[in-house]
């Protein structure tokens, strides 16, 4: 089954860039048989990515009502619920993309989100807040766990996890 990891967010809006920071860390890991997609704020342009992969992992800032820096994980039917309180326009688009994919039968068989509760999405600022930056290693561990559970391996191991985009 083919796998894609989609990093979402706008790195100009402080913590909204955490999904892209996580994606870049996974890119340095050199995962086997995983397509890494910088989804930025693509919106409906992500529909083919969902349709073309049986497993999709989304990395993003997720406003779920927790303390900033809290790592949030959701799968399957929980994914759309994580985006009830969008913090930026791309998240409204992701909800629409998921609904459109479901209507045309293009949802992946397995889908998970690893998110980090943002502290600030004000911009322009290219750096994550301290609490979100501190959560990056834990979120990265969760993302790696998902990929390993899906049967993927790392070609090389990264010595450290970056804290910023």
Coordinates of N, CA and C in Angstrom, one line a residue, residues 3-84:
X3 N 2.2 5.1 0.6 CA 2.0 6.0 1.7 C 2.5 7.4 1.4
X4 N 1.8 8.4 1.8 CA 2.2 9.8 1.7 C 2.1 10.4 3.1
X5 N 3.1 11.3 3.3 CA 3.1 12.2 4.5 C 2.9 13.6 4.0
X6 N 1.9 14.3 4.4 CA 1.6 15.6 4.0 C 1.9 16.6 5.1
X7 N 2.8 17.5 5.0 CA 3.1 18.6 5.9 C 2.2 19.8 5.5
X8 N 1.5 20.3 6.4 CA 0.6 21.4 6.1 C 1.0 22.6 7.0
X9 N 0.7 23.8 6.5 CA 0.9 25.0 7.3 C 1.6 26.1 6.5
X10 N 1.6 27.3 7.1 CA 2.2 28.4 6.6 C 3.4 28.9 7.5
X11 N 4.6 28.7 7.1 CA 5.7 29.0 8.0 C 5.9 30.4 8.3
X12 N 5.2 31.3 7.6 CA 5.2 32.7 7.9 C 4.4 33.1 9.1
X13 N 3.5 32.2 9.6 CA 2.6 32.4 10.7 C 3.0 31.7 11.9
X14 N 4.2 31.8 12.4 CA 4.7 31.3 13.6 C 4.4 29.8 13.7
X15 N 3.6 29.3 14.7 CA 3.3 27.9 15.0 C 2.6 27.2 13.9
X16 N 2.0 27.9 13.0 CA 1.3 27.3 11.9 C 2.2 26.5 11.0
X17 N 3.5 26.8 11.1 CA 4.6 26.1 10.3 C 5.1 24.8 10.9
X18 N 4.5 24.4 12.0 CA 5.1 23.2 12.7 C 4.9 21.9 11.8
X19 N 3.9 21.8 11.0 CA 3.7 20.7 10.2 C 4.8 20.6 9.1
X20 N 5.2 21.7 8.6 CA 6.3 21.7 7.6 C 7.7 21.4 8.3
X21 N 7.8 21.9 9.6 CA 9.1 21.6 10.3 C 9.2 20.0 10.5
X22 N 8.1 19.4 10.9 CA 8.0 18.0 11.1 C 8.3 17.2 9.8
X23 N 7.7 17.7 8.7 CA 8.0 17.1 7.4 C 9.5 17.1 7.0
X24 N 10.1 18.3 7.2 CA 11.5 18.4 6.9 C 12.4 17.4 7.8
X25 N 12.0 17.3 9.0 CA 12.7 16.3 9.8 C 12.6 14.9 9.3
X26 N 11.4 14.5 8.9 CA 11.2 13.2 8.3 C 11.9 13.0 7.0
X27 N 12.0 14.1 6.2 CA 12.8 14.1 5.0 C 14.2 13.7 5.3
X28 N 14.8 14.2 6.3 CA 16.2 13.9 6.7 C 16.4 12.5 7.1
X29 N 15.3 11.9 7.6 CA 15.3 10.5 8.1 C 15.5 9.5 6.9
X30 N 15.1 9.9 5.7 CA 15.2 9.1 4.5 C 14.3 7.8 4.7
X31 N 13.0 8.0 4.7 CA 12.1 6.8 4.8 C 12.0 6.1 3.5
X32 N 11.8 4.8 3.6 CA 11.7 3.9 2.4 C 10.2 3.9 2.0
X33 N 10.0 4.1 0.7 CA 8.6 3.9 0.1 C 7.6 4.9 0.7
X34 N 8.0 6.1 1.0 CA 7.1 7.1 1.5 C 7.2 8.4 0.7
X35 N 6.1 8.9 0.2 CA 6.1 10.1 -0.6 C 5.9 11.3 0.5
X36 N 6.9 12.2 0.5 CA 6.8 13.3 1.4 C 6.3 14.5 0.6
X37 N 5.1 15.1 1.0 CA 4.5 16.1 0.3 C 4.4 17.4 1.1
X38 N 5.0 18.5 0.6 CA 4.9 19.8 1.2 C 3.6 20.4 0.7
X39 N 2.5 20.1 1.6 CA 1.2 20.6 1.2 C 0.9 22.0 1.5
X40 N 1.8 22.7 2.3 CA 1.7 24.1 2.5 C 0.3 24.5 2.8
X41 N -0.3 25.3 1.9 CA -1.7 25.7 2.1 C -2.5 25.3 0.7
X42 N -2.2 24.2 0.2 CA -2.6 23.8 -1.1 C -4.2 23.6 -1.3
X43 N -4.9 23.3 -0.2 CA -6.3 23.1 -0.3 C -6.7 22.0 -1.2
X44 N -7.6 22.2 -2.1 CA -8.2 21.2 -3.0 C -7.2 20.5 -3.9
X45 N -6.0 21.1 -4.1 CA -5.0 20.5 -4.9 C -4.4 19.3 -4.2
X46 N -4.7 19.0 -2.9 CA -4.3 17.8 -2.3 C -5.2 16.6 -2.6
X47 N -6.3 16.8 -3.2 CA -7.2 15.7 -3.5 C -6.6 14.6 -4.2
X48 N -5.7 14.8 -5.2 CA -5.1 13.6 -5.9 C -4.1 12.9 -5.0
X49 N -3.5 13.6 -4.0 CA -2.6 12.9 -3.1 C -3.4 11.9 -2.2
X50 N -4.5 12.4 -1.8 CA -5.4 11.5 -1.0 C -5.9 10.3 -1.8
X51 N -6.3 10.6 -3.0 CA -6.8 9.5 -3.9 C -5.7 8.5 -4.3
X52 N -4.5 8.9 -4.4 CA -3.4 8.1 -4.9 C -2.7 7.2 -3.9
X53 N -3.0 7.4 -2.6 CA -2.3 6.7 -1.6 C -3.3 6.0 -0.6
X54 N -2.9 4.8 -0.2 CA -3.7 4.0 0.7 C -3.5 4.4 2.2
X55 N -2.4 5.0 2.4 CA -2.1 5.5 3.8 C -1.6 6.9 3.7
X56 N -2.2 7.8 4.5 CA -1.8 9.2 4.5 C -1.6 9.7 6.0
X57 N -0.5 10.3 6.2 CA -0.2 10.9 7.5 C -0.1 12.4 7.3
X58 N -0.9 13.1 8.0 CA -0.9 14.6 7.9 C -0.2 15.2 9.2
X59 N 0.7 16.1 8.9 CA 1.4 16.8 10.0 C 1.0 18.2 10.0
X60 N 0.6 18.8 11.1 CA 0.0 20.1 11.1 C -0.1 20.7 12.5
X61 N -0.3 22.0 12.5 CA -0.7 22.6 13.8 C -2.2 22.4 13.9
X62 N -2.7 21.9 15.1 CA -4.1 21.6 15.3 C -4.6 22.2 16.5
X63 N -5.6 23.1 16.4 CA -6.2 23.8 17.5 C -7.3 22.9 18.0
X64 N -7.1 22.2 19.2 CA -8.0 21.3 19.7 C -8.4 21.7 21.1
X65 N -8.0 22.9 21.6 CA -8.4 23.4 22.9 C -7.5 22.9 24.0
X66 N -6.3 22.5 23.7 CA -5.3 22.0 24.7 C -4.3 23.2 24.9
X67 N -3.4 22.9 25.8 CA -2.3 23.9 26.1 C -1.4 23.9 24.9
X68 N -0.8 25.1 24.6 CA 0.1 25.1 23.5 C 1.3 24.1 23.7
X69 N 1.6 23.5 22.6 CA 2.7 22.5 22.6 C 2.2 21.1 22.9
X70 N 0.9 20.9 23.1 CA 0.3 19.5 23.3 C 0.3 18.8 21.9
X71 N 0.9 17.6 21.9 CA 0.8 16.8 20.7 C -0.5 16.1 20.6
X72 N -1.1 16.2 19.5 CA -2.5 15.7 19.2 C -2.4 14.6 18.2
X73 N -3.0 13.5 18.4 CA -3.0 12.4 17.3 C -4.5 12.0 17.1
X74 N -4.8 11.8 15.8 CA -6.1 11.4 15.5 C -6.0 10.5 14.3
X75 N -7.0 9.5 14.1 CA -7.0 8.6 13.0 C -8.4 8.4 12.5
X76 N -8.5 8.0 11.3 CA -9.8 7.7 10.7 C -10.8 8.8 10.8
X77 N -12.0 8.4 11.4 CA -13.1 9.4 11.6 C -12.7 10.5 12.5
X78 N -11.7 10.4 13.3 CA -11.3 11.5 14.2 C -10.6 12.6 13.5
X79 N -10.1 12.3 12.3 CA -9.3 13.4 11.5 C -10.2 14.6 11.2
X80 N -11.3 14.5 10.6 CA -12.1 15.7 10.4 C -12.5 16.5 11.7
X81 N -12.7 15.7 12.8 CA -13.0 16.4 14.0 C -11.9 17.2 14.6
X82 N -10.7 16.9 14.3 CA -9.5 17.7 14.7 C -9.5 19.1 14.1
X83 N -10.3 19.2 13.0 CA -10.3 20.5 12.3 C -11.6 21.3 12.5
X84 N -12.3 21.0 13.6 CA -13.5 21.7 13.9 C -13.3 23.2 14.2

